């Protein structure tokens, strides 16, 4: 919860209403103030604070004035005994909520894995989704640290399923050729024959991660060579057909940050999925680059033809000779 509150915000959010005051009638001192703070905090956050420091000091002062209890009594409120448990139970009942359980956390993780992890990459937004889901179900959300653990478990489970599905869609030949991209020989050298079969070996993996470089014929033909070698991997055309582009791009970015030795230490499903995502995205990028270059050359030739007063069929066919994606 934010700690800085303007006076008008305090009045709007932390003012005790008539029903709130009725719930305070049989309470006094630190228990009266403590209950009031928990009540209004839960109304805002749909959960209870973990410590007294989580509650804004300005809110404590404002609520203390309303319940006519000194603000310093907030520090005397017992956070460990049976009384706070009774207070929490009473507040949950007032808002129609129930306490969350370990089973709820398991279900939340399964829900995230199945519904959200494939389209949402931000762990903060996944955590927000957990809290929102709990509020909609009138279940007290887990504490923030537990929410992070739920999100972490969901992401790990999604990654495991995603890797398994991706690998299952690839042929044995494709898997082998992807493995060759990061599997160096015993002495660290690769023969030309090895590179031809594997699509380039470790040296090609490094090239594949690199940007095309300055525009020019040399870099253009280098990209054509990359495209041809990627095609030798025989990745299925529909490998990521049902996966969001954002998700595939994220896996490509993860692969681009890794060294071959790091990838070798990973479990095969994770390694193969990272490599497949990298090659898939680079195939798309290079294809689009070549298509743009082809269009640019044709446009330039058309302009030259018009300047020279020639007709398109007069032999100016250089654009047709540009390597095709």
XYZ file of C-alpha atoms in Angstrom:
325
model
C 0.000 0.000 0.000
C 1.201 3.499 -0.811
C 2.392 5.531 2.163
C 1.746 9.099 0.960
C -1.856 10.259 1.272
C -3.300 13.713 0.643
C -5.952 14.937 3.121
C -8.773 14.591 0.575
C -7.690 10.995 -0.153
C -7.649 10.157 3.549
C -11.189 11.477 3.927
C -12.446 9.534 0.901
C -10.836 6.176 1.768
C -10.236 6.067 5.514
C -13.390 7.664 6.898
C -15.322 5.290 9.186
C -18.983 4.986 8.218
C -21.929 4.290 10.486
C -21.720 0.508 10.089
C -17.988 0.658 10.795
C -18.566 2.538 14.044
C -21.176 -0.014 15.136
C -18.540 -2.762 14.927
C -16.327 -0.768 17.323
C -18.837 -0.401 20.152
C -17.493 -3.256 22.286
C -13.827 -2.393 21.684
C -11.515 0.055 23.438
C -7.950 1.324 23.482
C -5.407 -0.396 21.241
C -7.968 -3.065 20.256
C -10.439 -0.412 19.112
C -7.849 1.367 16.960
C -6.326 -1.882 15.737
C -9.669 -3.265 14.615
C -10.533 -0.011 12.841
C -7.214 0.008 10.973
C -7.563 -3.620 9.882
C -11.146 -2.975 8.804
C -10.304 -0.027 6.538
C -7.107 -1.629 5.252
C -9.055 -4.740 4.234
C -11.691 -2.577 2.563
C -8.969 -1.046 0.364
C -6.670 -4.030 -0.242
C -8.968 -7.045 0.300
C -6.258 -8.442 2.568
C -4.736 -7.704 5.966
C -1.410 -5.913 6.540
C 1.499 -8.153 7.447
C 2.956 -5.659 9.946
C 1.952 -2.335 11.492
C 4.564 -0.588 9.300
C 2.580 -1.470 6.183
C -0.229 0.880 7.251
C 0.317 4.572 6.345
C 1.066 6.721 9.373
C -1.251 9.448 8.082
C -4.108 6.950 7.963
C -3.380 5.831 11.530
C -3.549 9.417 12.739
C -6.776 10.145 10.869
C -8.567 6.978 12.040
C -7.300 7.484 15.616
C -9.039 10.868 15.705
C -12.317 9.263 14.622
C -12.247 6.449 17.200
C -10.941 8.800 19.917
C -7.905 6.675 20.732
C -4.325 8.076 20.819
C -2.455 7.181 17.617
C 0.458 5.728 19.594
C -1.856 2.908 20.721
C -1.426 1.422 17.245
C 2.042 0.259 18.325
C 0.470 -1.519 21.334
C -1.900 -3.630 19.229
C -1.165 -7.355 19.636
C -0.333 -8.946 16.251
C 0.225 -12.469 17.576
C -2.583 -13.355 19.982
C -6.073 -14.758 19.639
C -7.691 -11.326 19.638
C -6.326 -10.325 16.204
C -7.476 -13.695 14.843
C -11.002 -12.928 16.074
C -10.788 -9.437 14.581
C -9.755 -10.806 11.194
C -12.534 -13.390 11.253
C -15.107 -10.697 12.076
C -13.831 -8.445 9.294
C -13.860 -11.229 6.704
C -17.450 -11.996 7.635
C -18.383 -8.329 7.326
C -17.155 -8.253 3.734
C -18.363 -11.759 2.809
C -14.826 -13.167 2.422
C -13.280 -16.384 3.653
C -9.679 -17.130 4.583
C -7.469 -18.464 1.821
C -6.001 -21.966 1.997
C -3.056 -23.866 0.538
C -5.510 -25.520 -1.866
C -6.558 -22.048 -3.069
C -2.936 -21.211 -3.818
C -2.534 -24.443 -5.797
C -5.640 -23.624 -7.830
C -4.413 -20.079 -8.446
C -1.091 -21.376 -9.746
C -2.867 -23.837 -12.039
C -5.141 -21.073 -13.316
C -2.205 -18.795 -14.088
C -0.367 -21.594 -15.879
C -3.350 -22.508 -18.028
C -4.817 -19.073 -18.747
C -2.362 -16.211 -18.316
C 1.298 -17.220 -18.395
C 1.147 -17.789 -22.140
C 0.072 -14.224 -22.870
C 1.353 -12.181 -19.923
C 5.087 -12.012 -19.232
C 5.125 -9.478 -16.399
C 5.253 -11.162 -13.007
C 3.895 -8.007 -11.390
C 0.794 -8.119 -13.584
C 0.403 -11.826 -12.921
C 0.496 -11.040 -9.189
C -2.161 -8.368 -9.694
C -4.285 -10.943 -11.519
C -4.025 -13.288 -8.533
C -5.249 -10.612 -6.135
C -8.070 -9.604 -8.484
C -9.161 -13.228 -8.893
C -9.245 -13.669 -5.121
C -11.307 -10.524 -4.658
C -13.794 -11.642 -7.292
C -14.075 -15.016 -5.559
C -14.362 -13.372 -2.117
C -11.278 -15.198 -0.895
C -8.644 -13.421 1.170
C -5.561 -13.211 -1.088
C -2.253 -14.664 0.107
C 0.309 -12.279 1.551
C 2.458 -10.531 -1.100
C 5.393 -12.896 -0.549
C 3.109 -15.908 -1.033
C 1.572 -14.339 -4.135
C 5.074 -14.072 -5.597
C 5.647 -17.749 -4.854
C 2.341 -18.649 -6.544
C 3.385 -16.657 -9.612
C 6.841 -18.244 -9.620
C 5.383 -21.755 -9.485
C 2.923 -20.940 -12.272
C 5.667 -19.593 -14.530
C 7.866 -22.636 -13.919
C 4.978 -24.993 -14.635
C 4.129 -23.094 -17.815
C 7.739 -23.219 -18.993
C 7.847 -26.968 -18.392
C 4.646 -27.566 -20.365
C 5.659 -25.187 -23.131
C 9.036 -26.868 -23.557
C 7.499 -30.331 -23.575
C 4.908 -29.334 -26.199
C 7.516 -27.616 -28.377
C 9.922 -30.551 -28.324
C 7.125 -33.030 -29.060
C 6.349 -31.115 -32.271
C 9.902 -31.465 -33.608
C 11.300 -34.455 -35.461
C 14.294 -36.342 -34.161
C 16.361 -34.884 -37.021
C 15.412 -31.318 -36.109
C 16.250 -31.885 -32.447
C 19.620 -33.334 -33.379
C 20.479 -30.405 -35.634
C 19.472 -27.905 -32.952
C 21.653 -29.716 -30.430
C 24.584 -29.430 -32.851
C 24.319 -25.624 -32.669
C 25.722 -25.619 -29.138
C 27.478 -28.985 -28.850
C 31.165 -28.416 -29.630
C 33.585 -31.244 -30.324
C 35.910 -32.614 -27.627
C 38.732 -30.224 -28.548
C 36.375 -27.302 -29.260
C 36.920 -27.447 -33.052
C 34.266 -28.147 -35.680
C 34.922 -29.583 -39.116
C 33.354 -28.141 -42.262
C 31.376 -31.364 -42.610
C 30.002 -30.973 -39.069
C 28.926 -27.411 -39.808
C 27.238 -28.368 -43.066
C 25.102 -31.017 -41.379
C 24.368 -29.052 -38.237
C 23.620 -25.807 -40.009
C 26.804 -24.132 -38.801
C 27.599 -25.399 -35.305
C 28.649 -23.060 -32.504
C 30.053 -20.495 -34.916
C 26.683 -20.303 -36.625
C 24.890 -19.986 -33.272
C 27.009 -16.902 -32.562
C 26.309 -15.485 -36.033
C 22.612 -16.137 -35.648
C 22.439 -14.019 -32.502
C 24.239 -11.104 -34.161
C 22.558 -8.199 -35.962
C 22.940 -8.002 -39.759
C 25.408 -5.107 -39.538
C 25.767 -2.163 -41.894
C 23.581 -2.372 -45.031
C 25.384 -3.631 -48.100
C 25.707 -6.522 -50.486
C 28.109 -8.372 -48.209
C 25.774 -8.245 -45.198
C 22.798 -9.024 -47.434
C 24.345 -12.200 -48.798
C 25.454 -13.139 -45.281
C 21.803 -12.972 -44.208
C 20.807 -15.118 -47.191
C 23.374 -17.688 -46.065
C 21.940 -17.622 -42.531
C 18.451 -18.160 -43.878
C 19.535 -21.148 -45.914
C 21.237 -22.720 -42.915
C 18.241 -22.106 -40.663
C 16.045 -23.840 -43.206
C 18.301 -26.896 -42.990
C 17.123 -27.327 -39.411
C 13.663 -28.286 -40.726
C 11.707 -26.514 -38.001
C 7.977 -27.267 -38.374
C 6.133 -24.361 -39.976
C 3.466 -24.488 -37.259
C 5.880 -24.965 -34.362
C 4.655 -21.834 -32.565
C 1.367 -21.372 -34.422
C -0.719 -21.324 -31.221
C 1.792 -19.340 -29.147
C 1.666 -15.556 -28.736
C 4.319 -13.636 -30.641
C 5.276 -11.897 -27.405
C 5.988 -15.242 -25.757
C 8.147 -16.502 -28.644
C 10.072 -13.215 -28.729
C 10.755 -13.535 -25.014
C 12.211 -17.016 -25.470
C 14.284 -15.772 -28.380
C 15.656 -12.973 -26.197
C 16.532 -15.476 -23.469
C 18.370 -17.656 -25.968
C 20.299 -14.691 -27.360
C 21.717 -13.949 -23.900
C 23.082 -17.441 -23.387
C 26.493 -18.878 -24.247
C 26.647 -22.343 -25.821
C 28.210 -23.773 -22.662
C 25.310 -22.459 -20.559
C 22.772 -23.975 -22.925
C 24.591 -27.314 -22.829
C 24.107 -27.447 -19.062
C 20.336 -26.993 -19.360
C 17.872 -29.845 -19.543
C 17.203 -30.823 -23.179
C 13.569 -29.579 -23.374
C 14.562 -26.095 -22.173
C 17.658 -25.968 -24.402
C 15.820 -27.138 -27.512
C 12.939 -24.726 -26.966
C 15.279 -21.753 -26.562
C 17.192 -22.694 -29.696
C 14.009 -23.314 -31.669
C 12.603 -19.918 -30.657
C 15.828 -18.174 -31.661
C 15.937 -19.886 -35.051
C 12.226 -19.392 -35.684
C 12.337 -15.659 -34.976
C 15.571 -15.143 -36.926
C 14.031 -17.007 -39.892
C 11.095 -14.584 -39.824
C 13.323 -11.510 -39.387
C 15.703 -12.454 -42.198
C 12.836 -13.311 -44.539
C 11.212 -9.931 -43.903
C 14.557 -8.161 -44.357
C 15.123 -9.788 -47.734
C 11.606 -8.962 -48.834
C 12.145 -5.302 -47.937
C 15.451 -5.261 -49.813
C 13.839 -6.842 -52.833
C 11.082 -4.218 -52.827
C 13.620 -1.407 -52.408
C 15.700 -2.610 -55.363
C 12.640 -2.920 -57.563
C 11.562 0.587 -56.613
C 15.027 1.993 -57.340
C 15.128 0.239 -60.725
C 11.650 1.501 -61.611
C 12.760 5.064 -60.856
C 15.882 4.640 -62.993
C 13.801 3.221 -65.838
C 11.477 6.202 -65.740
C 14.389 8.641 -65.654
C 15.948 6.984 -68.701
C 12.644 6.863 -70.548
C 12.839 3.079 -70.836
C 10.083 0.519 -70.502
C 10.062 -2.252 -67.880
C 10.734 -4.922 -70.535
C 13.905 -3.309 -71.891
C 16.262 -5.649 -70.046
C 16.401 -3.989 -66.612
C 15.840 -7.194 -64.651
C 18.398 -6.770 -61.874
C 15.630 -6.764 -59.274
C 14.670 -10.276 -60.345
C 18.172 -11.493 -59.556
C 18.105 -10.444 -55.916
C 18.174 -13.526 -53.664
C 14.622 -14.479 -52.836
C 13.447 -15.120 -49.271
